[in-house]
Amino acid sequence: MIATKGYAVHNATTDPTPWNFEHRDPGPNDVLLDILFCGICHSDIHQARNEWGNAMFPMVPGHEIVGKVAAVGSAVTKFKVGDSAAIGCMVDSCRTCPSCKAGEEQYCENFATVFTYNSKDKQGNLTFGGYANHIVADEAFVLKVPGNLDLAAAAPLLCAGITTYSPLKHFGAGPGKKVGIIGLGGLGHMGLKFSHAFGAKTVQFTTSPSKIEDAKKLGADEVILTKEADWTKNHIHSFDFILDCVAAPHDVNPYLSLLKRDGVYCTVGVPETPLSIQAFSVLGRKHVTGSMIGGIKETQEMLDFCGQHNIVSDIEMTSFTKLSEAWTRVVKADVKYRFVLDCKAL
Amino acid sequence: MIATKGYAVHNATTDPTPWNFEHRDPGPNDVLLDILFCGICHSDIHQARNEWGNAMFPMVPGHEIVGKVAAVGSAVTKFKVGDSAAIGCMVDSCRTCPSCKAGEEQYCENFATVFTYNSKDKQGNLTFGGYANHIVADEAFVLKVPGNLDLAAAAPLLCAGITTYSPLKHFGAGPGKKVGIIGLGGLGHMGLKFSHAFGAKTVQFTTSPSKIEDAKKLGADEVILTKEADWTKNHIHSFDFILDCVAAPHDVNPYLSLLKRDGVYCTVGVPETPLSIQAFSVLGRKHVTGSMIGGIKETQEMLDFCGQHNIVSDIEMTSFTKLSEAWTRVVKADVKYRFVLDCKAL
């Protein structure tokens, strides 16, 4: 067993505290990763505080994991000791259903996706995430990180990056298309970067005048302030795709009026309260959909794309001793634009 | 002016009563239709009772109109006196925007669709529908009715028919696809007939055990009773497309669980209360959308398809003197499956 130090939550009312635990010894297909950095995702907080009602404790959060390969199993072919490598939101799946075979393991139709933490592996053991100094995973679910990327700033690509890359790619963001990004936070700022890099005309929606300049620097061709009266008026029927990166409940119907016929609104923000959709808002074959991270093959494609285009997340570094403060700021959306834990300071 | 008799509603608290009014003289491109039959659509009642908040009075409802051409303007080429012809939900549009040019006039991006009643034409005059003995319309919005179809039973094709045909066609209902129809009423029974005729494996969802036999007769390969406990259990991830024909508010989230990844749920029932969609219900790129009737070109295609496959609506005949009773029964969903007014009995 691999003795590991990490930060764990032991019930829904606590923040993570130091905890010594063990990972399995690497099997023939496994990689042991020495974790360098782990991004802080809002979903870490939702899960640790059991806001989605599915928490299993003890929980070591963290699914934006970057590190160095410290050991490999005998059958591992993709990695050697010393390689930079990354683990995102999944560490296994059924691998046999149509979605898994299509490389969309996050939509495993046998509901057998094993998430990086707060999940049970095929042996029934709880999985533990990246707020720690080691992790063991099957190489099929471990990613290569292009050498030119800053490893700390690359960590959030594993969730915030793929979560926005996948739907933008799937729904055709590119030249000749007009794409809107709702919210400029951890997800939104990555969506903005990718949509711009794909060549789409990219519009940032925000309630904050203070974010206009940042949005333009990050790649927005236009910024629309959604707190102004009649803000939709000049933009009706003009968008091909709108990616909603906001987790707080808000009215999505105005955004639907901005879509062209057959246009798509996609949430990745996953508000806790249901989306309230007027039937009339979708009658012009406007689509409301949602997307969840991306498959392993597409995550590697995203990382390679980031290497080619020098895309990483804008981050603030933090440490385990400041974790409580960092979580508080994440909940207040007070971070530009993603906290990353320095796991070597554990 | 064409002196016309009809049934009109004069305010939101009355049912239609006899009314004498006038249509414009047919212009060069116009057709004067001697109305034989008019289907009763639930939306007639919503609009006459101002349940959608946009009623304009006096209102002559009716947009499932079949009759004989009584006169044609000098430039009319498609019709001659004596032809069977039909008018559906629209009588004009801007004709210049991308949607109109694509033959999707119902989604006119200049919001210039002129509906058959409760709408204003380009001259600013109120339009009057098919609860009458005449109507005048531009031939571009008048349809040909295949000679083999029963004219009374063909009337509901102009709304209930095209409303279900269009999304089934657009979203690819056909061989190898599994399609669900929610609700077996005016819309649902047409959706069932079309999906079956397109060659899709067609499943009827209903709350009523009494409808099982009818659904099978109308083309259902399977009927799922949605009031049974765990009714979704054996059908998760199995549907390509689900067409929701129910106007009464109901929970759509269980149906979303039945869709495959990238599957589509489409409402044509247009409930008055918003659809309440859990973000988690759409995360597997499940689509929630809505569709409204169909374009003129597609409506003609649908009528021709009905001619080739001998498809009409299952109807009960009624008359103006029994209109109040018919409306009451429509609201109670107590009709198999569409009332048609005999307009010659006016």
XYZ file of C-alpha atoms in Angstrom:
692
model
C 0.000 0.000 0.000
C 1.137 3.539 -0.724
C 1.131 5.633 2.443
C -0.271 9.007 1.535
C -0.908 12.317 3.223
C -3.871 14.404 2.235
C -6.659 16.674 3.341
C -9.962 15.008 3.974
C -13.480 15.985 4.989
C -14.974 13.679 7.607
C -18.508 14.965 7.609
C -20.561 17.560 5.791
C -20.007 20.264 8.399
C -16.209 20.383 8.317
C -13.605 21.713 5.928
C -10.748 19.385 4.933
C -8.174 18.619 7.608
C -4.902 16.656 7.484
C -5.384 12.898 7.123
C -3.047 9.949 6.578
C -4.413 7.253 4.322
C -3.295 4.630 1.819
C -3.662 4.011 -1.898
C -3.457 0.568 -3.470
C -0.077 -0.579 -4.718
C 0.156 0.104 -8.449
C -1.108 -2.918 -10.399
C 0.240 -3.855 -13.851
C -1.768 -1.089 -15.601
C -1.462 1.520 -12.877
C 0.490 4.724 -12.583
C 1.549 6.212 -9.236
C 1.452 9.976 -9.482
C 3.409 12.279 -7.188
C 0.926 15.154 -7.045
C 2.359 18.638 -7.565
C -0.767 20.734 -8.019
C -4.503 20.374 -7.646
C -7.068 22.912 -8.783
C -9.977 23.832 -6.505
C -13.294 23.275 -8.219
C -16.591 24.613 -6.865
C -17.865 21.044 -7.032
C -15.280 20.058 -4.379
C -17.194 22.286 -1.997
C -20.642 21.120 -3.139
C -19.624 17.523 -2.549
C -17.719 18.001 0.703
C -20.705 19.885 2.119
C -23.057 17.262 0.702
C -25.006 19.867 -1.249
C -25.689 17.304 -3.962
C -26.829 14.729 -1.395
C -24.396 12.009 -2.463
C -21.423 12.557 -0.150
C -19.401 9.604 1.141
C -16.941 10.257 3.968
C -14.049 10.441 4.544
C -13.678 12.466 1.333
C -10.421 13.689 -0.153
C -11.607 16.200 -2.793
C -9.745 17.299 -5.895
C -10.011 16.322 -9.557
C -7.716 18.782 -11.301
C -4.516 16.908 -10.611
C -1.097 17.446 -12.143
C 2.111 15.734 -11.078
C 5.067 13.560 -11.970
C 4.952 9.825 -12.549
C 6.677 8.177 -9.555
C 6.132 4.527 -10.482
C 4.480 2.494 -13.233
C 3.032 -1.012 -13.350
C 4.617 -3.711 -15.508
C 2.111 -3.350 -18.370
C 2.095 0.454 -18.546
C 3.073 1.717 -21.998
C 2.071 5.399 -22.097
C 4.150 6.656 -19.160
C 7.584 6.321 -17.620
C 8.870 7.547 -14.284
C 9.448 11.311 -14.317
C 6.813 12.146 -16.958
C 4.444 15.019 -16.321
C 0.966 13.558 -16.107
C -2.528 14.528 -15.055
C -5.728 13.024 -13.713
C -9.116 14.644 -14.145
C -12.568 13.780 -12.906
C -12.658 10.053 -13.739
C -10.419 7.084 -12.974
C -12.472 4.248 -14.496
C -15.743 3.258 -16.200
C -17.439 0.094 -17.504
C -15.477 0.460 -20.785
C -18.017 -1.694 -22.632
C -21.235 0.342 -23.132
C -21.852 2.413 -26.286
C -20.864 5.672 -24.554
C -17.638 4.225 -23.120
C -16.778 2.698 -26.485
C -17.412 6.084 -28.093
C -14.857 7.584 -25.690
C -17.529 9.315 -23.635
C -16.875 7.500 -20.352
C -18.467 10.354 -18.372
C -21.822 9.230 -19.786
C -21.260 5.525 -19.037
C -24.633 3.880 -19.597
C -24.012 1.305 -16.913
C -23.579 4.178 -14.435
C -20.150 2.660 -13.767
C -18.080 5.804 -14.163
C -15.645 5.816 -11.245
C -15.034 9.417 -10.287
C -11.700 10.520 -8.907
C -13.169 11.058 -5.439
C -16.466 10.503 -3.645
C -16.981 7.384 -5.726
C -16.398 3.647 -5.391
C -14.003 1.731 -7.604
C -14.726 -1.691 -9.080
C -13.492 -3.322 -5.853
C -15.961 -1.246 -3.857
C -13.291 0.963 -2.287
C -13.821 4.705 -1.894
C -11.732 6.792 -4.265
C -9.661 9.675 -2.955
C -8.724 12.776 -4.956
C -5.997 15.324 -5.416
C -5.903 17.206 -2.121
C -3.046 14.830 -1.322
C 0.502 13.961 -2.265
C -0.104 10.717 -4.165
C -2.715 9.069 -6.315
C -2.803 5.705 -8.096
C -4.841 5.219 -11.284
C -5.108 3.024 -14.355
C -3.035 4.561 -17.149
C -6.097 4.478 -19.412
C -7.431 7.353 -17.312
C -4.152 9.260 -16.919
C -3.352 12.121 -19.300
C -0.133 13.459 -20.798
C 0.625 17.128 -20.222
C 2.367 19.028 -23.036
C 5.845 20.090 -21.913
C 5.402 23.765 -22.697
C 2.539 24.320 -20.270
C 2.993 25.710 -16.770
C 2.018 22.719 -14.641
C 0.207 24.684 -11.924
C -1.818 26.678 -14.459
C -2.532 23.486 -16.406
C -4.228 21.805 -13.424
C -7.644 23.489 -13.923
C -7.701 22.268 -17.535
C -8.603 18.847 -16.131
C -12.068 20.009 -15.098
C -12.736 23.677 -15.952
C -10.897 23.208 -19.247
C -12.516 20.029 -20.539
C -15.947 21.040 -19.201
C -15.969 24.039 -21.537
C -13.864 22.630 -24.385
C -16.101 19.593 -24.903
C -19.456 21.336 -25.508
C -17.863 24.168 -27.518
C -16.258 21.550 -29.763
C -19.311 19.287 -29.891
C -21.689 22.094 -30.826
C -19.433 23.501 -33.513
C -17.918 26.699 -32.083
C -15.653 27.984 -34.850
C -15.324 30.472 -37.685
C -18.658 31.926 -38.808
C -20.370 31.044 -35.540
C -21.463 33.443 -32.794
C -20.937 32.041 -29.323
C -21.976 33.462 -25.961
C -20.372 32.655 -22.621
C -22.451 33.333 -19.502
C -20.402 34.079 -16.400
C -16.716 34.911 -16.115
C -15.326 32.628 -13.428
C -13.346 29.416 -13.372
C -15.386 27.785 -16.136
C -16.320 30.962 -18.004
C -12.806 32.245 -18.470
C -11.777 28.906 -19.978
C -14.843 28.893 -22.244
C -13.896 32.349 -23.429
C -10.331 31.298 -24.204
C -11.418 28.183 -26.097
C -14.209 29.838 -28.082
C -11.801 32.582 -29.127
C -9.118 30.031 -30.018
C -11.634 28.060 -32.099
C -12.260 31.220 -34.165
C -15.877 31.860 -33.157
C -17.169 35.392 -32.664
C -17.257 35.278 -28.879
C -19.509 37.328 -26.632
C -19.172 37.443 -22.860
C -22.322 37.934 -20.790
C -21.728 39.351 -17.331
C -23.554 41.251 -14.626
C -20.322 43.040 -13.591
C -19.084 46.159 -15.396
C -15.774 45.533 -13.626
C -15.251 42.398 -15.718
C -15.494 44.060 -19.140
C -11.783 44.721 -19.528
C -10.766 41.274 -18.317
C -13.220 39.618 -20.690
C -11.761 41.507 -23.627
C -8.215 40.570 -22.613
C -9.268 36.920 -22.380
C -10.664 36.923 -25.919
C -14.179 38.414 -25.945
C -15.111 40.245 -29.133
C -18.011 41.856 -27.287
C -19.267 42.065 -23.717
C -22.971 42.327 -22.908
C -23.994 43.615 -19.491
C -27.050 41.646 -18.473
C -28.207 43.987 -15.748
C -29.112 46.787 -18.143
C -32.766 47.287 -19.046
C -33.719 45.679 -22.360
C -30.290 44.100 -22.604
C -31.555 41.392 -24.954
C -33.146 43.809 -27.394
C -30.360 44.181 -29.940
C -29.243 40.562 -29.846
C -32.410 38.541 -30.554
C -31.969 35.564 -32.923
C -28.250 36.127 -33.328
C -26.430 33.370 -31.390
C -25.583 29.871 -32.599
C -24.482 28.611 -29.196
C -24.547 29.859 -25.620
C -22.518 28.173 -22.885
C -23.826 28.870 -19.384
C -21.050 28.644 -16.817
C -23.027 30.065 -13.884
C -23.823 27.810 -10.938
C -26.125 30.281 -9.160
C -29.802 30.036 -10.080
C -30.813 32.587 -12.734
C -33.419 33.050 -15.449
C -32.290 31.351 -18.645
C -35.304 32.353 -20.778
C -33.816 35.708 -21.882
C -30.786 33.869 -23.247
C -33.027 31.508 -25.220
C -34.493 34.528 -27.011
C -30.979 35.319 -28.273
C -30.570 31.971 -30.015
C -31.153 31.465 -33.697
C -33.590 28.763 -34.792
C -31.928 25.420 -33.964
C -29.490 27.240 -31.667
C -28.245 25.559 -28.509
C -28.054 26.736 -24.903
C -25.865 24.426 -22.820
C -25.433 24.553 -19.065
C -22.237 23.403 -17.464
C -22.862 25.459 -14.328
C -25.381 22.958 -12.958
C -27.459 25.146 -10.625
C -28.991 23.328 -7.661
C -32.492 24.582 -8.446
C -34.219 23.396 -11.635
C -34.034 25.439 -14.815
C -37.448 27.002 -15.329
C -38.043 27.001 -19.070
C -41.092 28.615 -20.631
C -42.291 26.308 -23.400
C -42.599 29.354 -25.665
C -38.868 30.037 -25.124
C -37.877 26.818 -26.897
C -40.601 26.665 -29.562
C -38.279 27.810 -32.350
C -36.395 24.545 -31.961
C -34.156 26.270 -29.440
C -32.270 23.581 -27.548
C -31.607 23.456 -23.822
C -28.952 20.945 -22.949
C -26.160 20.259 -20.523
C -22.704 18.799 -20.770
C -20.519 17.097 -18.204
C -16.692 17.244 -18.439
C -15.538 15.193 -21.466
C -14.189 11.750 -22.301
C -10.582 10.721 -21.765
C -9.726 10.824 -25.477
C -11.216 14.304 -25.777
C -9.442 15.444 -22.590
C -6.120 14.451 -24.133
C -7.117 16.241 -27.359
C -7.915 19.343 -25.248
C -4.557 19.223 -23.468
C -2.749 18.857 -26.803
C -4.778 21.794 -28.188
C -3.739 23.832 -25.139
C -0.107 22.923 -25.780
C -0.389 24.064 -29.398
C -2.161 27.326 -28.491
C -0.438 28.021 -25.180
C -3.685 27.974 -23.257
C -3.755 27.537 -19.509
C -5.997 28.765 -16.723
C -5.520 32.106 -14.994
C -4.817 31.048 -11.436
C -4.125 32.123 -7.877
C -1.863 29.796 -5.935
C -2.904 28.725 -2.468
C -1.996 26.099 0.090
C -3.676 23.598 2.387
C -3.270 25.890 5.412
C -5.286 28.572 3.558
C -7.843 26.141 2.162
C -10.747 27.336 4.279
C -10.220 30.912 3.113
C -9.859 29.769 -0.502
C -13.145 27.819 -0.351
C -14.891 30.839 1.147
C -13.650 32.977 -1.737
C -14.661 30.356 -4.329
C -18.202 30.399 -2.954
C -18.199 34.197 -3.251
C -16.806 33.914 -6.818
C -13.896 36.004 -5.571
C -10.991 34.436 -7.472
C -9.270 35.194 -10.764
C -10.050 32.641 -11.964
C -9.109 29.391 -10.302
C -7.314 28.500 -7.085
C -4.590 25.896 -7.375
C -3.215 24.080 -4.352
C 0.534 23.648 -4.117
C 0.479 20.027 -2.975
C 4.214 19.994 -2.241
C 3.470 22.332 0.679
C 1.514 19.526 2.352
C -65.723 42.772 -49.743
C -66.814 39.164 -49.178
C -69.767 38.997 -46.806
C -69.123 36.090 -44.473
C -70.887 34.338 -41.649
C -68.928 32.901 -38.784
C -68.703 32.274 -35.092
C -66.777 34.863 -33.117
C -65.716 35.461 -29.536
C -66.198 39.053 -28.419
C -64.428 38.908 -25.098
C -62.511 36.392 -23.055
C -65.540 35.313 -21.039
C -67.760 34.170 -23.903
C -67.846 31.217 -26.226
C -68.178 31.886 -29.970
C -71.543 33.179 -31.155
C -72.891 33.877 -34.656
C -71.354 36.951 -36.293
C -71.562 38.522 -39.736
C -68.310 39.997 -40.988
C -66.374 40.674 -44.190
C -63.196 39.431 -45.808
C -61.210 41.486 -48.317
C -62.006 40.955 -51.984
C -59.463 38.476 -53.415
C -56.431 40.386 -54.762
C -54.353 39.106 -57.721
C -52.584 36.471 -55.604
C -55.523 35.567 -53.391
C -57.741 32.534 -53.156
C -61.301 32.666 -51.817
C -62.051 29.448 -50.007
C -65.528 28.150 -49.388
C -64.931 26.473 -46.024
C -66.306 22.936 -45.637
C -64.644 21.783 -42.431
C -62.614 23.248 -39.607
C -60.874 21.254 -36.883
C -61.123 22.347 -33.258
C -57.694 22.851 -31.737
C -57.118 23.280 -28.000
C -55.285 26.501 -28.864
C -58.589 27.930 -30.177
C -59.827 27.736 -26.607
C -56.603 29.058 -25.044
C -56.729 32.066 -27.332
C -60.456 32.775 -27.165
C -60.251 32.676 -23.364
C -57.081 34.801 -23.451
C -55.127 32.163 -21.534
C -51.978 33.143 -23.429
C -52.563 36.859 -22.720
C -52.507 37.955 -26.360
C -56.172 37.829 -27.378
C -57.581 40.393 -29.821
C -61.368 40.612 -30.178
C -63.571 40.004 -32.020
C -61.899 36.640 -32.658
C -63.026 34.030 -35.192
C -60.970 30.958 -34.182
C -60.005 28.032 -36.379
C -56.799 27.124 -38.230
C -57.492 23.624 -39.505
C -59.431 24.677 -42.557
C -60.448 22.600 -45.555
C -62.711 23.709 -48.374
C -63.234 24.294 -52.057
C -61.768 27.158 -54.047
C -64.645 29.553 -54.885
C -62.640 32.277 -56.658
C -59.023 33.017 -57.572
C -57.147 36.274 -58.253
C -55.744 37.033 -61.706
C -52.179 35.963 -60.835
C -53.040 32.736 -59.019
C -51.344 29.722 -60.614
C -51.636 26.879 -58.105
C -55.423 26.737 -57.818
C -58.541 26.855 -59.902
C -62.187 27.169 -58.891
C -63.481 23.873 -57.499
C -60.126 22.569 -56.198
C -59.941 21.110 -52.722
C -57.650 23.339 -50.698
C -56.627 23.963 -47.129
C -55.350 26.694 -44.847
C -53.427 26.029 -41.688
C -52.070 28.246 -38.946
C -50.428 30.959 -41.062
C -51.560 33.205 -43.900
C -48.447 35.373 -44.390
C -44.940 36.204 -43.101
C -42.108 38.632 -43.936
C -40.887 36.208 -46.622
C -37.388 37.753 -46.556
C -35.626 36.658 -43.321
C -33.405 33.540 -43.171
C -36.153 31.434 -41.593
C -38.801 32.500 -44.152
C -36.366 31.888 -46.990
C -35.647 28.454 -45.515
C -39.375 27.713 -45.692
C -39.804 27.983 -41.923
C -42.214 30.930 -41.920
C -43.515 29.942 -38.492
C -40.158 31.071 -37.083
C -40.087 34.375 -39.019
C -37.233 36.337 -37.485
C -38.955 39.644 -38.077
C -41.847 38.370 -35.949
C -44.006 39.046 -38.998
C -45.761 35.700 -39.211
C -49.435 36.491 -39.809
C -51.468 33.808 -38.106
C -54.784 32.696 -39.503
C -56.684 34.335 -36.643
C -55.950 36.549 -33.634
C -53.236 38.237 -35.666
C -52.852 41.361 -37.808
C -52.108 41.239 -41.513
C -49.646 43.544 -43.271
C -52.388 46.159 -43.625
C -52.983 46.048 -39.881
C -56.349 44.308 -40.154
C -57.315 41.528 -37.752
C -57.292 38.083 -39.318
C -60.310 35.783 -38.919
C -60.153 31.994 -38.960
C -62.083 28.949 -39.987
C -65.154 28.958 -37.730
C -66.823 30.611 -40.718
C -68.010 29.931 -44.236
C -65.352 31.822 -46.180
C -61.724 32.827 -45.933
C -59.441 34.791 -48.274
C -55.685 34.162 -48.311
C -52.616 34.538 -50.504
C -52.131 31.348 -52.534
C -48.561 31.098 -51.198
C -50.112 30.083 -47.872
C -52.864 27.848 -49.271
C -52.261 24.090 -49.482
C -53.404 21.413 -51.912
C -55.250 18.432 -50.453
C -54.642 15.009 -52.031
C -57.840 13.784 -53.677
C -57.950 10.439 -51.870
C -58.218 11.930 -48.389
C -61.522 12.381 -46.583
C -61.792 16.158 -46.388
C -63.279 16.347 -42.894
C -60.674 13.972 -41.449
C -57.934 15.847 -43.299
C -58.733 19.160 -41.565
C -56.761 18.394 -38.367
C -53.674 17.653 -40.463
C -53.301 21.427 -40.869
C -52.334 21.875 -37.218
C -52.244 18.592 -35.260
C -50.736 16.893 -38.308
C -47.948 19.296 -39.179
C -47.189 20.025 -35.503
C -46.183 16.401 -35.001
C -44.897 15.609 -38.511
C -42.369 18.453 -38.519
C -40.362 17.593 -35.371
C -40.535 13.843 -36.049
C -39.090 14.492 -39.520
C -36.588 17.113 -38.365
C -35.201 14.937 -35.570
C -34.879 11.873 -37.743
C -37.694 9.517 -36.719
C -37.278 6.503 -38.983
C -35.964 2.962 -39.243
C -33.507 2.061 -36.463
C -34.748 4.839 -34.198
C -36.822 4.466 -31.030
C -39.406 7.200 -30.623
C -41.711 7.949 -27.710
C -44.988 9.839 -27.896
C -46.294 11.341 -24.645
C -50.065 11.717 -24.545
C -52.693 10.190 -26.798
C -54.953 13.044 -27.832
C -55.338 15.252 -30.884
C -51.603 15.769 -31.315
C -50.447 12.472 -29.850
C -52.543 10.252 -32.082
C -51.123 12.005 -35.147
C -47.568 11.731 -33.783
C -48.137 8.017 -33.308
C -49.401 7.566 -36.874
C -46.491 9.511 -38.377
C -43.755 7.900 -36.290
C -45.120 4.480 -37.225
C -45.371 5.457 -40.893
C -41.773 6.730 -40.827
C -40.668 3.260 -39.695
C -39.445 4.144 -36.191
C -39.988 1.794 -33.274
C -42.771 3.765 -31.647
C -43.679 3.752 -27.971
C -46.787 5.418 -26.549
C -46.603 6.843 -23.037
C -49.941 7.206 -21.328
C -51.411 7.427 -17.851
C -54.577 5.599 -18.981
C -54.767 1.794 -19.180
C -57.916 2.324 -21.251
C -55.804 3.788 -24.077
C -53.501 0.791 -24.534
C -55.617 -0.911 -27.196
C -56.219 2.289 -29.122
C -52.520 3.135 -29.095
C -51.655 -0.255 -30.534
C -54.305 0.102 -33.245
C -52.899 3.513 -34.142
C -49.371 2.143 -34.586
C -47.659 1.797 -31.196
C -45.154 -1.043 -30.950
C -45.256 -0.731 -27.171
C -47.282 1.176 -24.584
C -45.750 2.336 -21.302
C -48.070 3.188 -18.435
C -46.503 6.126 -16.644
C -48.508 5.815 -13.451
C -46.889 2.556 -12.424
C -44.150 2.648 -9.782
C -40.641 2.627 -11.255
C -42.095 2.930 -14.740
C -38.850 4.356 -16.121
C -36.682 1.545 -14.765
C -36.490 -0.734 -17.793
C -36.276 2.030 -20.371
C -33.324 4.193 -19.253
C -31.019 5.406 -22.051
C -33.068 3.761 -24.774
C -34.901 6.517 -26.685
C -33.579 8.614 -29.561
C -36.487 11.039 -29.561
C -39.494 11.778 -27.378
C -42.348 13.980 -28.576
C -44.394 15.461 -25.736
C -47.945 16.182 -26.872
C -49.367 16.951 -23.429
C -50.555 20.481 -22.663
C -51.194 19.898 -18.952
C -48.237 20.615 -16.651
C -46.290 17.459 -15.777
C -42.783 16.418 -14.725
C -40.576 15.962 -17.775
C -37.432 14.877 -15.891
C -38.335 11.157 -15.853
C -38.632 11.234 -19.657
C -35.179 12.820 -19.947
C -33.736 9.809 -18.119
C -35.076 7.617 -20.939
C -33.116 9.434 -23.641
C -29.838 8.225 -25.021
C -26.861 10.561 -24.949
C -27.603 13.325 -27.488
C -31.268 12.287 -27.468
C -33.978 14.888 -27.919
C -37.130 15.648 -25.932
C -39.416 18.004 -27.847
C -42.560 19.624 -26.505
C -45.384 20.522 -28.817
C -47.926 20.524 -26.009
C -46.818 23.946 -24.728
C -47.929 23.801 -21.083
C -48.800 27.165 -19.541
C -46.431 26.651 -16.606
C -42.682 26.519 -17.231
C -40.894 23.210 -17.716
C -38.889 22.550 -14.563
C -35.684 20.866 -15.708
C -33.104 19.557 -13.261
C -29.685 20.459 -14.664
C -28.582 16.890 -13.915
C -31.388 15.612 -16.162
C -29.802 17.169 -19.261
C -26.112 16.695 -18.419
C -25.663 13.788 -20.803
C -26.229 16.207 -23.655
C -29.935 15.397 -23.434
C -31.797 18.058 -25.397
C -34.977 19.829 -24.380
C -36.566 21.654 -27.257
C -39.894 22.698 -28.681
C -41.383 22.879 -32.124
C -44.190 24.985 -33.528
C -46.311 23.749 -36.459
C -44.186 23.647 -39.634
C -43.424 25.731 -42.708
C -45.720 25.931 -45.736
C -43.452 23.793 -47.919
C -43.235 21.147 -45.202
C -46.997 21.306 -44.621
C -47.559 20.501 -48.307
C -44.985 17.690 -48.046
C -46.913 16.356 -45.021
C -50.245 16.462 -46.871
C -48.685 14.661 -49.833
C -47.196 12.064 -47.451
C -50.660 11.596 -45.941
C -52.091 11.097 -49.422
C -49.483 8.445 -50.189
C -49.967 6.625 -46.864
C -53.690 7.226 -46.418
C -53.204 9.049 -43.156
C -55.902 11.282 -41.711
C -57.003 12.215 -38.220
C -59.488 10.173 -36.217
C -62.331 12.608 -35.741
C -65.722 13.276 -34.228
C -67.950 15.579 -36.268
C -69.679 18.438 -34.531
C -71.476 21.643 -35.407
C -71.581 25.278 -34.362
C -74.692 24.768 -32.266
C -72.807 22.149 -30.221
C -69.581 24.147 -30.042
C -69.769 24.960 -26.372
C -70.138 21.275 -25.506
C -67.301 20.363 -27.876
C -64.958 22.898 -26.263
C -65.836 21.579 -22.817
C -64.973 18.068 -23.950
C -61.698 19.227 -25.566
C -60.640 20.800 -22.274
C -61.426 17.489 -20.547
C -59.464 15.616 -23.263
C -62.671 13.720 -23.917
C -62.559 13.333 -27.705
C -61.257 10.633 -30.036
C -59.217 12.388 -31.200
C -60.189 15.660 -32.819
C -63.473 17.493 -33.249
C -64.199 18.814 -36.716
C -66.855 21.457 -37.371
C -69.133 20.941 -40.308
C -69.024 24.535 -41.555
C -71.793 23.921 -44.078
C -74.177 23.611 -41.125
C -73.562 27.275 -40.293
